[in-house]
Amino acid sequence: MKNNLWAVILAGGKGTRFGALKQREKLKGKPVLEYSLSAFESHPEVEGIVLVVVKELFPWAEELKIRYMKIKKIVEGGRTRQESSRAGVFALEGEGIVLIHDAARPNISKSLIDRVIQGAKKWGAAVPVLPVADTLARVESGFVRGFISRKGVFRVQTPQGFKISLIKEAHNRTEGGNFPDDSSLFIASGMGEVRAVAGEKTNLKITLPGDLRFLEGII
Ligand code: CTP
Ligand code: MG
């Protein structure tokens, strides 16, 4: 093994808000999960993929393993995203870099992956971020009650890159928590700083059915 650089793709969610297993929904004729699989499969630095899925998608995951040669392990997801991320990360051995990615973000570019890899190699932890352009208001009972400064406020995306030993220890220190992503549990664990690299406007997350239709328009 030259690099020991791995991708952990999280497809262990139930899609409660979407109303279906969105990782399997078709986006321009191709299942959402296959977009991330293609991106990491075709990336020259990625050696292997750990696919984290809900149990009912195991038969499909086994089929995908035949077509995506880099899938080395299929792991069952947990009750929370954090548990699923933990399961994926602890399927890895040795020292190296892991890119943890939400299958719900199908539209990632090679240059985005490159920036995260570079940041993780240099700083130990790196995540893509985007500045917030809209005014941020606090709304209560249908009325605007106040405003939040957007100075220094960024949206955080995936893939998120970490040195494998550091993210494993961060998971051990925060086990049982319910952090929304790996950068937040990493910071909370006190394992160190997270480097911010440039995210992409088109790297949208599918949460609701409308998001899928919107992505269809920009892909
Ligand atoms: N995820 C996971 N395991 C979980 C929860 C989420 O692997 N227990 C994954 C999802 O499959 C998704 C990503 O984490 O790729 C982001 O989660 P989210 O968008 O919240 O997806 P779901 O949890 O499936 O949706 P919902 O919260 O509406 O149920
Ligand atoms: Mg969720």
mmCIF file of C-alpha atoms in Angstrom, residues 33-131:
data_model
loop_
_atom_site.group_PDB
_atom_site.id
_atom_site.type_symbol
_atom_site.label_atom_id
_atom_site.label_comp_id
_atom_site.label_asym_id
_atom_site.label_seq_id
_atom_site.Cartn_x
_atom_site.Cartn_y
_atom_site.Cartn_z
ATOM 1 C CA LEU A 33 -25.026 6.761 -4.266
ATOM 2 C CA GLU A 34 -23.317 5.821 -7.527
ATOM 3 C CA TYR A 35 -22.248 9.432 -8.122
ATOM 4 C CA SER A 36 -20.019 9.438 -5.020
ATOM 5 C CA LEU A 37 -18.844 5.919 -5.793
ATOM 6 C CA SER A 38 -17.786 7.037 -9.304
ATOM 7 C CA ALA A 39 -16.012 10.125 -7.938
ATOM 8 C CA PHE A 40 -13.846 8.145 -5.501
ATOM 9 C CA GLU A 41 -13.456 5.123 -7.798
ATOM 10 C CA SER A 42 -11.969 7.357 -10.505
ATOM 11 C CA HIS A 43 -9.769 9.407 -8.163
ATOM 12 C CA PRO A 44 -6.155 8.259 -8.609
ATOM 13 C CA GLU A 45 -5.152 8.794 -4.965
ATOM 14 C CA VAL A 46 -8.030 6.823 -3.424
ATOM 15 C CA GLU A 47 -7.023 3.221 -2.770
ATOM 16 C CA GLY A 48 -10.205 1.836 -1.370
ATOM 17 C CA ILE A 49 -13.771 2.607 -0.389
ATOM 18 C CA VAL A 50 -15.676 1.557 2.730
ATOM 19 C CA LEU A 51 -19.386 1.650 2.003
ATOM 20 C CA VAL A 52 -21.632 2.174 5.028
ATOM 21 C CA VAL A 53 -25.245 1.206 4.268
ATOM 22 C CA VAL A 54 -28.560 0.398 5.887
ATOM 23 C CA LYS A 55 -29.115 -3.332 6.228
ATOM 24 C CA GLU A 56 -31.875 -3.496 3.608
ATOM 25 C CA LEU A 57 -29.443 -2.157 0.991
ATOM 26 C CA PHE A 58 -26.831 -4.896 1.578
ATOM 27 C CA PRO A 59 -27.889 -6.937 -1.512
ATOM 28 C CA TRP A 60 -27.571 -3.820 -3.701
ATOM 29 C CA ALA A 61 -24.219 -2.926 -2.092
ATOM 30 C CA GLU A 62 -22.907 -6.395 -2.994
ATOM 31 C CA GLU A 63 -23.884 -5.771 -6.632
ATOM 32 C CA LEU A 64 -22.164 -2.381 -6.597
ATOM 33 C CA LYS A 65 -19.003 -4.044 -5.254
ATOM 34 C CA ILE A 66 -18.717 -5.945 -8.529
ATOM 35 C CA ARG A 67 -18.862 -2.764 -10.607
ATOM 36 C CA TYR A 68 -16.831 -0.501 -8.310
ATOM 37 C CA MET A 69 -13.586 -2.394 -7.745
ATOM 38 C CA LYS A 70 -12.381 -0.036 -5.003
ATOM 39 C CA ILE A 71 -15.210 -1.042 -2.626
ATOM 40 C CA LYS A 72 -13.241 -3.191 -0.188
ATOM 41 C CA LYS A 73 -15.664 -3.308 2.711
ATOM 42 C CA ILE A 74 -19.413 -3.034 3.214
ATOM 43 C CA VAL A 75 -20.391 -2.068 6.750
ATOM 44 C CA GLU A 76 -23.789 -1.709 8.390
ATOM 45 C CA GLY A 77 -24.709 1.821 9.487
ATOM 46 C CA GLY A 78 -25.752 2.795 13.008
ATOM 47 C CA ARG A 79 -28.688 4.641 14.485
ATOM 48 C CA THR A 80 -27.031 8.048 14.056
ATOM 49 C CA ARG A 81 -24.724 9.523 11.432
ATOM 50 C CA GLN A 82 -22.025 9.580 14.075
ATOM 51 C CA GLU A 83 -22.407 5.826 14.695
ATOM 52 C CA SER A 84 -22.292 5.167 10.950
ATOM 53 C CA SER A 85 -19.152 7.277 10.566
ATOM 54 C CA ARG A 86 -17.564 5.439 13.497
ATOM 55 C CA ALA A 87 -18.397 2.064 11.945
ATOM 56 C CA GLY A 88 -16.807 3.123 8.655
ATOM 57 C CA VAL A 89 -13.690 4.629 10.176
ATOM 58 C CA PHE A 90 -13.020 1.651 12.447
ATOM 59 C CA ALA A 91 -13.195 -0.671 9.436
ATOM 60 C CA LEU A 92 -9.860 0.895 8.387
ATOM 61 C CA GLU A 93 -6.426 -0.344 9.400
ATOM 62 C CA GLY A 94 -3.102 1.388 9.658
ATOM 63 C CA GLU A 95 -2.109 5.040 9.353
ATOM 64 C CA GLY A 96 -3.157 7.214 6.439
ATOM 65 C CA ILE A 97 -5.942 9.550 5.381
ATOM 66 C CA VAL A 98 -9.697 8.983 5.342
ATOM 67 C CA LEU A 99 -12.230 11.047 3.402
ATOM 68 C CA ILE A 100 -15.650 10.769 5.031
ATOM 69 C CA HIS A 101 -18.447 11.619 2.629
ATOM 70 C CA ASP A 102 -22.260 11.796 2.725
ATOM 71 C CA ALA A 103 -23.847 9.777 -0.081
ATOM 72 C CA ALA A 104 -26.554 12.465 -0.005
ATOM 73 C CA ARG A 105 -24.039 14.799 -1.755
ATOM 74 C CA PRO A 106 -23.696 13.289 -5.218
ATOM 75 C CA ASN A 107 -22.189 16.249 -7.060
ATOM 76 C CA ILE A 108 -18.527 16.402 -6.000
ATOM 77 C CA SER A 109 -15.604 17.264 -8.267
ATOM 78 C CA LYS A 110 -12.072 15.900 -8.423
ATOM 79 C CA SER A 111 -10.652 19.298 -7.485
ATOM 80 C CA LEU A 112 -12.795 19.404 -4.338
ATOM 81 C CA ILE A 113 -11.489 15.968 -3.327
ATOM 82 C CA ASP A 114 -7.934 17.156 -4.099
ATOM 83 C CA ARG A 115 -8.260 20.198 -1.824
ATOM 84 C CA VAL A 116 -9.575 18.074 1.055
ATOM 85 C CA ILE A 117 -6.767 15.517 0.609
ATOM 86 C CA GLN A 118 -4.103 18.247 0.573
ATOM 87 C CA GLY A 119 -5.573 19.914 3.639
ATOM 88 C CA ALA A 120 -5.853 16.656 5.584
ATOM 89 C CA LYS A 121 -2.289 15.635 4.730
ATOM 90 C CA LYS A 122 -0.899 18.985 5.843
ATOM 91 C CA TRP A 123 -3.145 19.799 8.824
ATOM 92 C CA GLY A 124 -4.502 16.437 10.004
ATOM 93 C CA ALA A 125 -8.117 17.508 9.452
ATOM 94 C CA ALA A 126 -9.720 19.485 6.625
ATOM 95 C CA VAL A 127 -13.283 20.240 5.517
ATOM 96 C CA PRO A 128 -14.829 22.139 2.594
ATOM 97 C CA VAL A 129 -16.731 25.289 3.522
ATOM 98 C CA LEU A 130 -18.734 27.976 1.743
ATOM 99 C CA PRO A 131 -19.483 31.513 2.916
#
